[in-house]
């Protein structure tokens, strides 16, 4: 009795193990036949039709224009039993060769393993119609009862899109393009030689002045003849010179508050020395020297 | 439930949230994102604009400008405080706590702790010894009195009573001393030791260590023994609970009661309002991190919660199926899928390279679709041939556009909110179980097999990242100064040559110098005028922060500018650092003095001045010889 029971259990485990083994390892595989790709063009009423046998791929890319329809039909069978079955996953995927983005179409599987799928470009999603380019077509068949799913690359499909949308860049955090500030151009000044020429022209009256002075024999003989008496005059002139240089300084570097006290001081000096200088000049004139 | 996809229910309260800690979750167009970025400055900008117009109308002196900038900054601060309300204060508190923790790991503080321990122990031991001495002395004294026995009965009884009282009191005090010593030892040695081991050697979260674990039933926690054990080993305190527990609240007195929440209860339907998606979102707004694991029967509550973060779990009862990439121990459903390095993010901050290239993961659960929000970090996704569907249903032809397929199936996706809190969604609760952690991995038709799945290492990395143990950035300091100066002013002149430097530190177990070459500085007034990449400056190995600097010429446009470092990279916490600087035009005396075009005018003015001086000299010293001769002749005559 116990022995029979043990045997029964043993058999049961064996059976379970066998089933598991069958489902995980042997599993059975899927076979596909009569693969037919058709591109229907409505205007020309022409259609390109290509038949393929399982491991083959298309020799040249299939071109799909905006109004075309792509049709794929095939037969799906269990390889071992040659029976029809419905795979849980029956998909036609189109993978963009550049972006690796995938578009999926579900393959309709009917009785007797007949399967078909249609891609009408007029009704296709914008993602597909806006992205012209080469897509690789793949059939993927898989199901839980079979451990050998099928992944079969049919070939290349070249889609001619209608809408030209700018490529949709995903928003990602990352470094952004650098911006360099463009500084405004400085004010344009005329050529340097013009400035120099006009500067020289501005200086030309000196020639007339000096020539005139020479003609009327201008001299500084009082400074030579009476140097001691002209000291006050020299002081007055120096104060004038100081004032002028102070104003030059104000023009180049000092500010107003720095300049004013010095200007006040030098003007006071100029006032006082100027009075003396003029007195001196008056005495010279009265003496008939001037 | 398994019908059409549910339209996202979005509660008003979350979206009208003025704190705005969660990014705008509706899918956004690129143009709108830049607008959103700009919107940050919107407030500054209105002020700036007013300022700018006022400058252009009248000549504001530099000092006025400075005052204005100060006011502006203060206003900003005030507004920020008002705007952020409690969140701000909590952020500060978190910062304080974080800082104190950092200080705790200081060697100087460590030695100080040992001194305290030593003093306490010695003092305690001495006090203890003294007490024993007292007891012995007191007893001897009483015994002595008793042995002499010359006392009457009443007094003897009193002495007996006294003896009892004294001895009891002394024993109690002695016990207190012992307890005190033990407590000191515990506080200052064991606790610090644990903190040191946890904080320095193994690394710890910068948010905190209080974790709330929500389970469908408390008994289930044994299923995730290894996972929880690892978390506890890293110093986390786990509190297990079921969502329907009354009085379970994530907040206590408006402060977070927990730092992290692990949601392992996918089927929960009844939850208190304190655990509603809205409450969880406010938990995230308050800086808490969440790890949510789902399963094919995930309830509408958690779906709603995921929708808040632009993550949509696939329909009920769907599973991720891959007939090509399943583990051989799979029961025949092809749902125990193997995720190898092709399906794991390249981001080194989130998942380290060694873990990514180690043993593959075992995943069994639901898939999700992640939106295009840039704050999402896609961590793991399915293979090219995977799809998400109900195993018991036949696929319909019109499912094509709805079908979750291939690499678009998200397995693990996280989002980092604007306040850098992290929320991670994992579609497989089984992934955390000891069973899958210990399971061996052998992919179908693959020659290589692994004795142990990569789940443990992967989940370790994932929780480290989610619970803010790594990928944390912090700005230590920033400075703007003129070339040759070291002081920062409020105002600079247009076309000034300035130097900018920002010091950034990274936390991954400990604070260290941040290493990157893509930190950018923007100089913004309404629009960015300059965007430049900052150079990482060399750092000593002892320094735990790195400076990133640049030399730039300020634009020739005046107004109030914001120097902004907006560093947002997937995996790292966000940096948005702003410095407000006013840029003023040239003063009247700062223009060039000698223009070549004006040479004739200078020469003219100069010649006039010189001419006048010369004329004065000549007029003063000139002696008219002819007139003098005439005068002399007159006199002679």
Coordinates of N, CA, C and O in Angstrom, one line a residue, chain B residues 341-477:
Chain B
X341 N 22.3 45.1 -18.3 CA 22.8 46.5 -18.3 C 22.2 47.3 -19.4 O 22.2 48.5 -19.4
X342 N 21.6 46.6 -20.5 CA 21.0 47.4 -21.5 C 19.8 48.1 -21.0 O 19.3 49.1 -21.6
X343 N 19.2 47.6 -19.9 CA 17.9 48.2 -19.4 C 18.1 49.0 -18.2 O 17.2 49.3 -17.5
X344 N 19.4 49.3 -17.8 CA 19.6 50.1 -16.6 C 20.3 51.4 -17.0 O 21.1 51.5 -17.9
X345 N 19.9 52.5 -16.4 CA 20.4 53.8 -16.7 C 22.0 53.9 -16.7 O 22.6 53.2 -15.9
X346 N 22.5 54.8 -17.5 CA 24.0 55.0 -17.5 C 24.4 56.0 -16.4 O 25.6 56.2 -16.2
X347 N 23.4 56.6 -15.8 CA 23.7 57.6 -14.8 C 24.4 57.0 -13.6 O 23.9 56.3 -12.8
X348 N 25.7 57.4 -13.5 CA 26.6 56.9 -12.5 C 26.2 57.3 -11.1 O 26.5 56.7 -10.1
X349 N 25.5 58.4 -11.0 CA 25.2 59.0 -9.7 C 24.1 58.1 -9.1 O 24.0 57.9 -7.9
X350 N 23.1 57.7 -9.9 CA 22.0 56.9 -9.4 C 22.4 55.5 -9.2 O 22.3 54.9 -8.1
X351 N 22.9 54.8 -10.2 CA 23.3 53.4 -10.1 C 24.8 53.4 -10.5 O 25.1 53.7 -11.7
X352 N 25.6 52.9 -9.6 CA 27.0 52.8 -9.9 C 27.3 51.8 -11.0 O 26.6 50.9 -11.2
X353 N 28.4 52.1 -11.7 CA 28.7 51.3 -12.9 C 28.9 49.8 -12.6 O 28.5 48.9 -13.3
X354 N 29.6 49.5 -11.4 CA 29.8 48.1 -11.0 C 28.5 47.4 -10.8 O 28.4 46.2 -11.2
X355 N 27.6 48.1 -10.2 CA 26.3 47.4 -10.0 C 25.6 47.2 -11.3 O 25.0 46.1 -11.5
X356 N 25.6 48.2 -12.2 CA 25.0 48.1 -13.5 C 25.5 46.9 -14.3 O 24.8 46.2 -14.9
X357 N 26.8 46.7 -14.2 CA 27.5 45.7 -15.0 C 27.6 44.4 -14.3 O 28.2 43.4 -14.8
X358 N 27.1 44.3 -13.1 CA 27.1 43.1 -12.3 C 26.0 42.1 -12.8 O 25.6 42.2 -13.9
X359 N 25.5 41.3 -11.8 CA 24.5 40.3 -12.2 C 23.2 41.1 -12.6 O 22.9 42.1 -12.1
X360 N 22.5 40.5 -13.6 CA 21.2 41.2 -14.0 C 20.1 41.1 -12.9 O 20.2 40.3 -12.0
X361 N 19.1 41.9 -13.1 CA 18.0 42.0 -12.2 C 16.9 41.0 -12.6 O 16.7 40.7 -13.8
X362 N 16.2 40.6 -11.6 CA 15.0 39.8 -11.9 C 13.8 40.7 -11.6 O 13.7 41.3 -10.5
X363 N 12.9 40.8 -12.5 CA 11.7 41.7 -12.4 C 10.5 41.0 -12.7 O 10.4 40.3 -13.7
X364 N 9.5 41.2 -11.9 CA 8.2 40.5 -12.2 C 7.1 41.5 -11.7 O 6.9 41.7 -10.5
X365 N 6.4 42.1 -12.6 CA 5.4 43.1 -12.2 C 4.9 43.9 -13.3 O 4.9 43.5 -14.5
X366 N 4.3 45.0 -13.0 CA 3.6 45.9 -13.9 C 4.6 46.9 -14.5 O 5.6 47.2 -13.9
X367 N 4.2 47.3 -15.7 CA 5.0 48.4 -16.4 C 4.4 49.7 -16.3 O 3.2 49.8 -16.0
X368 N 5.1 50.8 -16.5 CA 4.5 52.1 -16.5 C 5.1 52.9 -17.7 O 6.1 52.6 -18.2
X369 N 4.3 54.0 -18.0 CA 4.7 54.9 -19.0 C 5.2 56.2 -18.3 O 4.4 56.7 -17.6
X370 N 6.4 56.6 -18.6 CA 6.9 57.8 -18.0 C 6.7 59.0 -18.9 O 7.0 58.8 -20.1
X371 N 6.3 60.1 -18.5 CA 6.1 61.3 -19.3 C 7.4 61.9 -19.8 O 8.5 61.3 -19.6
X372 N 7.3 63.1 -20.4 CA 8.5 63.7 -20.9 C 9.1 64.8 -19.9 O 9.9 65.6 -20.3
X373 N 8.6 64.8 -18.7 CA 9.0 65.8 -17.7 C 10.5 65.6 -17.5 O 11.0 64.5 -17.2
X374 N 11.3 66.7 -17.6 CA 12.7 66.6 -17.5 C 13.2 66.2 -16.0 O 14.3 65.8 -15.8
X375 N 12.2 66.3 -15.1 CA 12.6 65.9 -13.7 C 12.5 64.4 -13.5 O 12.9 64.0 -12.4
X376 N 12.0 63.7 -14.4 CA 12.0 62.3 -14.3 C 13.3 61.7 -14.6 O 14.0 62.1 -15.5
X377 N 13.7 60.7 -13.8 CA 15.0 60.0 -14.0 C 14.6 58.5 -14.3 O 14.0 57.8 -13.5
X378 N 14.7 58.1 -15.6 CA 14.4 56.7 -15.9 C 15.5 55.8 -15.5 O 16.7 56.0 -16.0
X379 N 15.3 54.9 -14.6 CA 16.3 54.1 -14.0 C 16.4 52.7 -14.7 O 17.5 52.2 -14.9
X380 N 15.3 52.1 -14.9 CA 15.3 50.8 -15.5 C 14.1 50.7 -16.5 O 13.1 51.2 -16.2
X381 N 14.3 50.0 -17.6 CA 13.3 49.8 -18.6 C 13.4 48.4 -19.2 O 14.4 47.7 -19.0
X382 N 12.3 48.0 -19.9 CA 12.3 46.7 -20.4 C 13.1 46.6 -21.8 O 13.5 47.6 -22.3
X383 N 13.2 45.3 -22.2 CA 14.0 45.1 -23.5 C 13.1 45.4 -24.7 O 11.9 45.7 -24.6
X384 N 13.8 45.3 -25.9 CA 13.1 45.6 -27.2 C 11.9 44.8 -27.4 O 11.0 45.2 -28.2
X385 N 11.9 43.5 -27.0 CA 10.8 42.6 -27.3 C 9.7 42.5 -26.3 O 8.8 41.7 -26.4
X386 N 9.9 43.2 -25.2 CA 8.9 43.1 -24.1 C 7.6 43.8 -24.5 O 7.6 44.7 -25.3
X387 N 6.5 43.4 -23.8 CA 5.3 44.2 -24.0 C 4.5 44.0 -22.7 O 4.8 43.1 -21.9
X388 N 3.5 44.9 -22.5 CA 2.8 44.8 -21.3 C 1.3 44.5 -21.6 O 0.7 45.3 -22.4
X389 N 0.8 43.4 -21.1 CA -0.5 43.0 -21.5 C -1.1 42.1 -20.4 O -0.3 41.5 -19.6
X390 N -2.4 41.9 -20.4 CA -3.0 40.9 -19.6 C -2.8 39.5 -20.1 O -3.1 39.3 -21.3
X391 N -2.3 38.7 -19.3 CA -1.9 37.3 -19.8 C -3.2 36.5 -20.2 O -3.1 35.7 -21.1
X392 N -4.3 36.8 -19.6 CA -5.5 36.0 -19.9 C -6.3 36.6 -21.0 O -7.4 36.1 -21.4
X393 N -5.8 37.7 -21.7 CA -6.6 38.3 -22.7 C -5.9 38.3 -24.1 O -4.7 38.3 -24.1
X394 N -6.7 38.2 -25.1 CA -6.2 38.2 -26.5 C -5.9 39.7 -26.9 O -6.7 40.5 -26.6
X395 N -4.8 39.9 -27.6 CA -4.5 41.2 -28.0 C -5.4 41.7 -29.1 O -5.7 40.9 -30.0
X396 N -5.9 42.9 -29.0 CA -6.8 43.4 -30.0 C -6.0 44.3 -31.0 O -5.0 44.9 -30.7
X397 N -6.5 44.3 -32.2 CA -5.7 45.0 -33.3 C -5.6 46.5 -33.0 O -4.6 47.1 -33.3
X398 N -6.7 47.1 -32.4 CA -6.6 48.5 -32.2 C -5.8 48.9 -31.0 O -5.7 50.0 -30.6
X399 N -5.1 47.9 -30.4 CA -4.3 48.2 -29.2 C -3.0 48.8 -29.6 O -2.2 49.3 -28.8
X400 N -2.7 48.8 -30.9 CA -1.4 49.2 -31.4 C -0.9 50.5 -30.8 O 0.3 50.6 -30.3
X401 N -1.7 51.5 -30.8 CA -1.2 52.8 -30.3 C -1.2 52.9 -28.8 O -0.4 53.7 -28.3
X402 N -2.0 52.1 -28.2 CA -2.1 52.1 -26.7 C -1.1 51.2 -26.1 O -0.7 51.4 -24.9
X403 N -0.6 50.2 -26.8 CA 0.2 49.2 -26.3 C 1.5 49.7 -25.7 O 2.2 50.5 -26.4
X404 N 1.8 49.3 -24.5 CA 3.2 49.7 -24.0 C 4.1 48.6 -24.5 O 3.9 47.4 -24.3
X405 N 5.1 49.1 -25.1 CA 6.0 48.1 -25.8 C 7.5 48.5 -25.8 O 7.8 49.7 -25.8
X406 N 8.3 47.5 -25.7 CA 9.7 47.7 -25.8 C 10.3 48.6 -24.7 O 9.9 48.5 -23.6
X407 N 11.2 49.5 -25.2 CA 12.0 50.3 -24.2 C 11.1 51.4 -23.6 O 11.6 52.1 -22.7
X408 N 9.9 51.6 -24.1 CA 9.1 52.6 -23.5 C 8.4 52.1 -22.2 O 7.9 52.9 -21.5
X409 N 8.5 50.8 -22.0 CA 8.0 50.3 -20.7 C 8.9 50.6 -19.6 O 10.1 50.2 -19.6
X410 N 8.5 51.5 -18.7 CA 9.3 51.9 -17.5 C 9.2 50.8 -16.5 O 8.1 50.3 -16.2
X411 N 10.3 50.4 -15.9 CA 10.3 49.4 -14.8 C 10.5 50.2 -13.5 O 9.8 50.0 -12.5
X412 N 11.6 51.0 -13.5 CA 11.9 51.8 -12.3 C 12.1 53.2 -12.8 O 13.0 53.5 -13.7
X413 N 11.3 54.1 -12.3 CA 11.4 55.5 -12.7 C 11.3 56.4 -11.4 O 10.6 56.0 -10.5
X414 N 12.1 57.4 -11.4 CA 12.1 58.3 -10.2 C 11.9 59.7 -10.7 O 12.1 60.1 -11.8
X415 N 11.4 60.5 -9.7 CA 11.3 61.9 -10.0 C 11.9 62.7 -8.9 O 11.8 62.3 -7.7
X416 N 12.6 63.7 -9.3 CA 13.2 64.6 -8.2 C 12.4 65.9 -8.3 O 12.5 66.6 -9.3
X417 N 11.7 66.2 -7.2 CA 10.9 67.4 -7.2 C 11.7 68.7 -7.2 O 13.0 68.6 -7.1
X418 N 11.1 69.8 -7.3 CA 11.9 71.1 -7.3 C 12.6 71.3 -6.1 O 13.7 72.0 -6.1
X419 N 12.2 70.8 -4.9 CA 12.9 70.9 -3.7 C 13.9 69.8 -3.5 O 14.4 69.5 -2.4
X420 N 14.1 69.0 -4.6 CA 15.1 67.9 -4.6 C 14.7 66.7 -3.8 O 15.5 65.8 -3.6
X421 N 13.4 66.6 -3.3 CA 13.0 65.4 -2.7 C 12.8 64.4 -3.8 O 12.4 64.7 -4.9
X422 N 13.0 63.1 -3.4 CA 13.0 62.1 -4.5 C 11.8 61.1 -4.3 O 11.6 60.7 -3.1
X423 N 11.2 60.7 -5.4 CA 10.1 59.8 -5.3 C 10.4 58.7 -6.4 O 10.6 59.0 -7.5
X424 N 10.5 57.5 -6.0 CA 10.9 56.4 -6.9 C 9.7 55.4 -7.0 O 9.1 55.0 -6.0
X425 N 9.4 55.1 -8.2 CA 8.4 54.1 -8.5 C 9.0 52.8 -9.1 O 9.7 52.9 -10.1
X426 N 8.7 51.7 -8.5 CA 9.1 50.4 -9.0 C 7.9 49.6 -9.2 O 7.0 49.5 -8.4
X427 N 7.8 49.0 -10.4 CA 6.6 48.3 -10.8 C 6.5 46.9 -10.2 O 5.5 46.2 -10.5
X428 N 7.6 46.5 -9.6 CA 7.6 45.1 -9.1 C 7.9 45.0 -7.6 O 8.9 45.4 -7.1
X429 N 6.9 44.5 -6.8 CA 7.1 44.4 -5.4 C 7.9 43.1 -5.2 O 8.7 43.0 -4.2
X430 N 7.7 42.1 -6.1 CA 8.5 40.9 -6.0 C 10.0 41.1 -6.0 O 10.7 40.3 -5.4
X431 N 10.4 42.1 -6.7 CA 11.8 42.4 -6.8 C 12.5 42.6 -5.4 O 13.7 42.3 -5.3
X432 N 11.7 43.0 -4.4 CA 12.3 43.3 -3.1 C 12.3 42.1 -2.2 O 12.9 42.1 -1.2
X433 N 11.7 41.0 -2.7 CA 11.5 39.8 -1.8 C 12.8 39.0 -1.7 O 13.6 39.0 -2.7
X434 N 13.0 38.4 -0.6 CA 14.2 37.6 -0.4 C 14.3 36.5 -1.5 O 15.4 36.2 -1.9
X435 N 13.2 36.0 -1.9 CA 13.2 35.0 -2.9 C 13.9 35.4 -4.2 O 14.8 34.7 -4.7
X436 N 13.6 36.5 -4.7 CA 14.2 37.0 -5.9 C 15.6 37.6 -5.7 O 16.4 37.5 -6.5
X437 N 15.8 38.1 -4.5 CA 17.2 38.6 -4.1 C 18.2 37.4 -4.1 O 19.3 37.5 -4.6
X438 N 17.7 36.3 -3.6 CA 18.6 35.1 -3.5 C 18.6 34.2 -4.7 O 19.4 33.3 -4.8
X439 N 17.6 34.5 -5.6 CA 17.5 33.5 -6.8 C 18.7 33.6 -7.7 O 19.4 34.7 -7.8
X440 N 18.9 32.5 -8.4 CA 20.0 32.5 -9.4 C 19.4 33.0 -10.7 O 18.2 32.9 -10.9
X441 N 20.2 33.6 -11.6 CA 19.7 34.1 -12.8 C 20.3 33.4 -14.0 O 21.5 33.2 -14.1
X442 N 19.4 32.9 -14.9 CA 19.9 32.4 -16.1 C 18.9 32.7 -17.2 O 17.7 32.3 -17.1
X443 N 19.3 33.6 -18.1 CA 18.4 34.0 -19.1 C 18.2 32.9 -20.1 O 19.1 32.1 -20.4
X444 N 17.1 32.9 -20.8 CA 16.8 31.9 -21.8 C 17.8 32.0 -22.9 O 18.2 33.1 -23.3
X445 N 18.3 30.9 -23.3 CA 19.3 30.8 -24.4 C 20.5 31.7 -24.2 O 21.1 32.2 -25.1
X446 N 20.9 31.9 -22.9 CA 22.1 32.7 -22.7 C 23.1 31.8 -22.0 O 22.8 31.0 -21.1
X447 N 24.4 31.9 -22.4 CA 25.4 31.0 -21.9 C 25.7 31.3 -20.4 O 26.1 30.4 -19.6
X448 N 25.6 32.6 -20.1 CA 26.1 33.0 -18.7 C 25.0 32.8 -17.7 O 23.8 33.1 -18.0
X449 N 25.4 32.4 -16.5 CA 24.4 32.3 -15.4 C 25.0 32.9 -14.2 O 26.3 32.9 -14.0
X450 N 24.2 33.4 -13.3 CA 24.7 34.0 -12.1 C 24.1 33.3 -10.9 O 22.9 33.0 -10.9
X451 N 24.9 33.1 -9.8 CA 24.4 32.4 -8.7 C 23.4 33.2 -7.9 O 22.5 32.7 -7.2
X452 N 23.6 34.5 -8.0 CA 22.7 35.4 -7.2 C 22.3 36.6 -8.1 O 23.1 37.1 -8.8
X453 N 21.0 37.0 -8.0 CA 20.6 38.1 -8.9 C 21.2 39.4 -8.4 O 21.6 39.5 -7.3
X454 N 21.1 40.4 -9.3 CA 21.7 41.7 -8.9 C 20.7 42.5 -8.1 O 21.0 43.7 -7.9
X455 N 19.6 42.0 -7.7 CA 18.6 42.8 -7.1 C 19.1 43.5 -5.8 O 18.8 44.7 -5.6
X456 N 19.8 42.8 -5.0 CA 20.2 43.3 -3.7 C 21.1 44.6 -3.9 O 20.8 45.6 -3.3
X457 N 22.1 44.4 -4.8 CA 23.0 45.6 -5.0 C 22.2 46.7 -5.7 O 22.4 47.9 -5.3
X458 N 21.4 46.4 -6.6 CA 20.6 47.4 -7.3 C 19.7 48.1 -6.4 O 19.7 49.4 -6.4
X459 N 19.0 47.4 -5.5 CA 18.1 48.1 -4.6 C 18.9 48.9 -3.6 O 18.4 49.9 -3.1
X460 N 20.1 48.4 -3.2 CA 20.9 49.1 -2.3 C 21.2 50.5 -2.9 O 21.0 51.5 -2.3
X461 N 21.6 50.5 -4.2 CA 22.0 51.7 -4.9 C 20.7 52.6 -5.0 O 20.8 53.8 -4.8
X462 N 19.6 52.0 -5.3 CA 18.4 52.7 -5.5 C 17.9 53.4 -4.2 O 17.5 54.6 -4.3
X463 N 18.0 52.7 -3.1 CA 17.5 53.3 -1.9 C 18.5 54.3 -1.4 O 18.1 55.4 -0.9
X464 N 19.8 54.1 -1.7 CA 20.8 55.1 -1.3 C 20.5 56.4 -2.0 O 20.5 57.5 -1.4
X465 N 20.1 56.3 -3.3 CA 19.8 57.5 -4.1 C 18.5 58.1 -3.6 O 18.4 59.3 -3.4
X466 N 17.5 57.3 -3.5 CA 16.2 57.8 -3.2 C 16.2 58.5 -1.8 O 15.5 59.5 -1.6
X467 N 16.9 57.9 -0.8 CA 16.9 58.4 0.5 C 18.0 59.4 0.7 O 18.4 59.6 1.9
X468 N 18.4 60.0 -0.3 CA 19.4 61.2 -0.2 C 20.7 60.8 0.5 O 21.2 61.5 1.3
X469 N 21.2 59.6 0.1 CA 22.5 59.3 0.6 C 23.6 59.7 -0.4 O 24.8 59.6 -0.1
X470 N 23.2 60.0 -1.6 CA 24.2 60.4 -2.6 C 23.6 61.3 -3.6 O 22.4 61.4 -3.7
X471 N 24.5 61.9 -4.4 CA 24.0 62.8 -5.4 C 23.4 64.1 -4.8 O 22.5 64.7 -5.4
X472 N 24.0 64.5 -3.7 CA 23.5 65.7 -3.1 C 24.5 66.8 -3.3 O 25.7 66.6 -3.1
X473 N 24.1 68.0 -3.8 CA 25.0 69.1 -4.0 C 24.6 70.2 -3.1 O 23.5 70.4 -2.8
X474 N 25.6 71.0 -2.7 CA 25.4 72.1 -1.8 C 26.3 73.2 -2.2 O 27.5 73.0 -2.5
X475 N 25.8 74.4 -2.2 CA 26.6 75.6 -2.5 C 27.2 76.1 -1.1 O 26.5 76.4 -0.2
X476 N 28.5 76.1 -1.1 CA 29.2 76.6 0.2 C 29.3 78.1 0.2 O 28.9 78.8 1.1
X477 N 29.7 78.7 -1.0 CA 29.9 80.1 -1.0 C 29.9 80.5 -2.5 O 30.1 79.7 -3.4

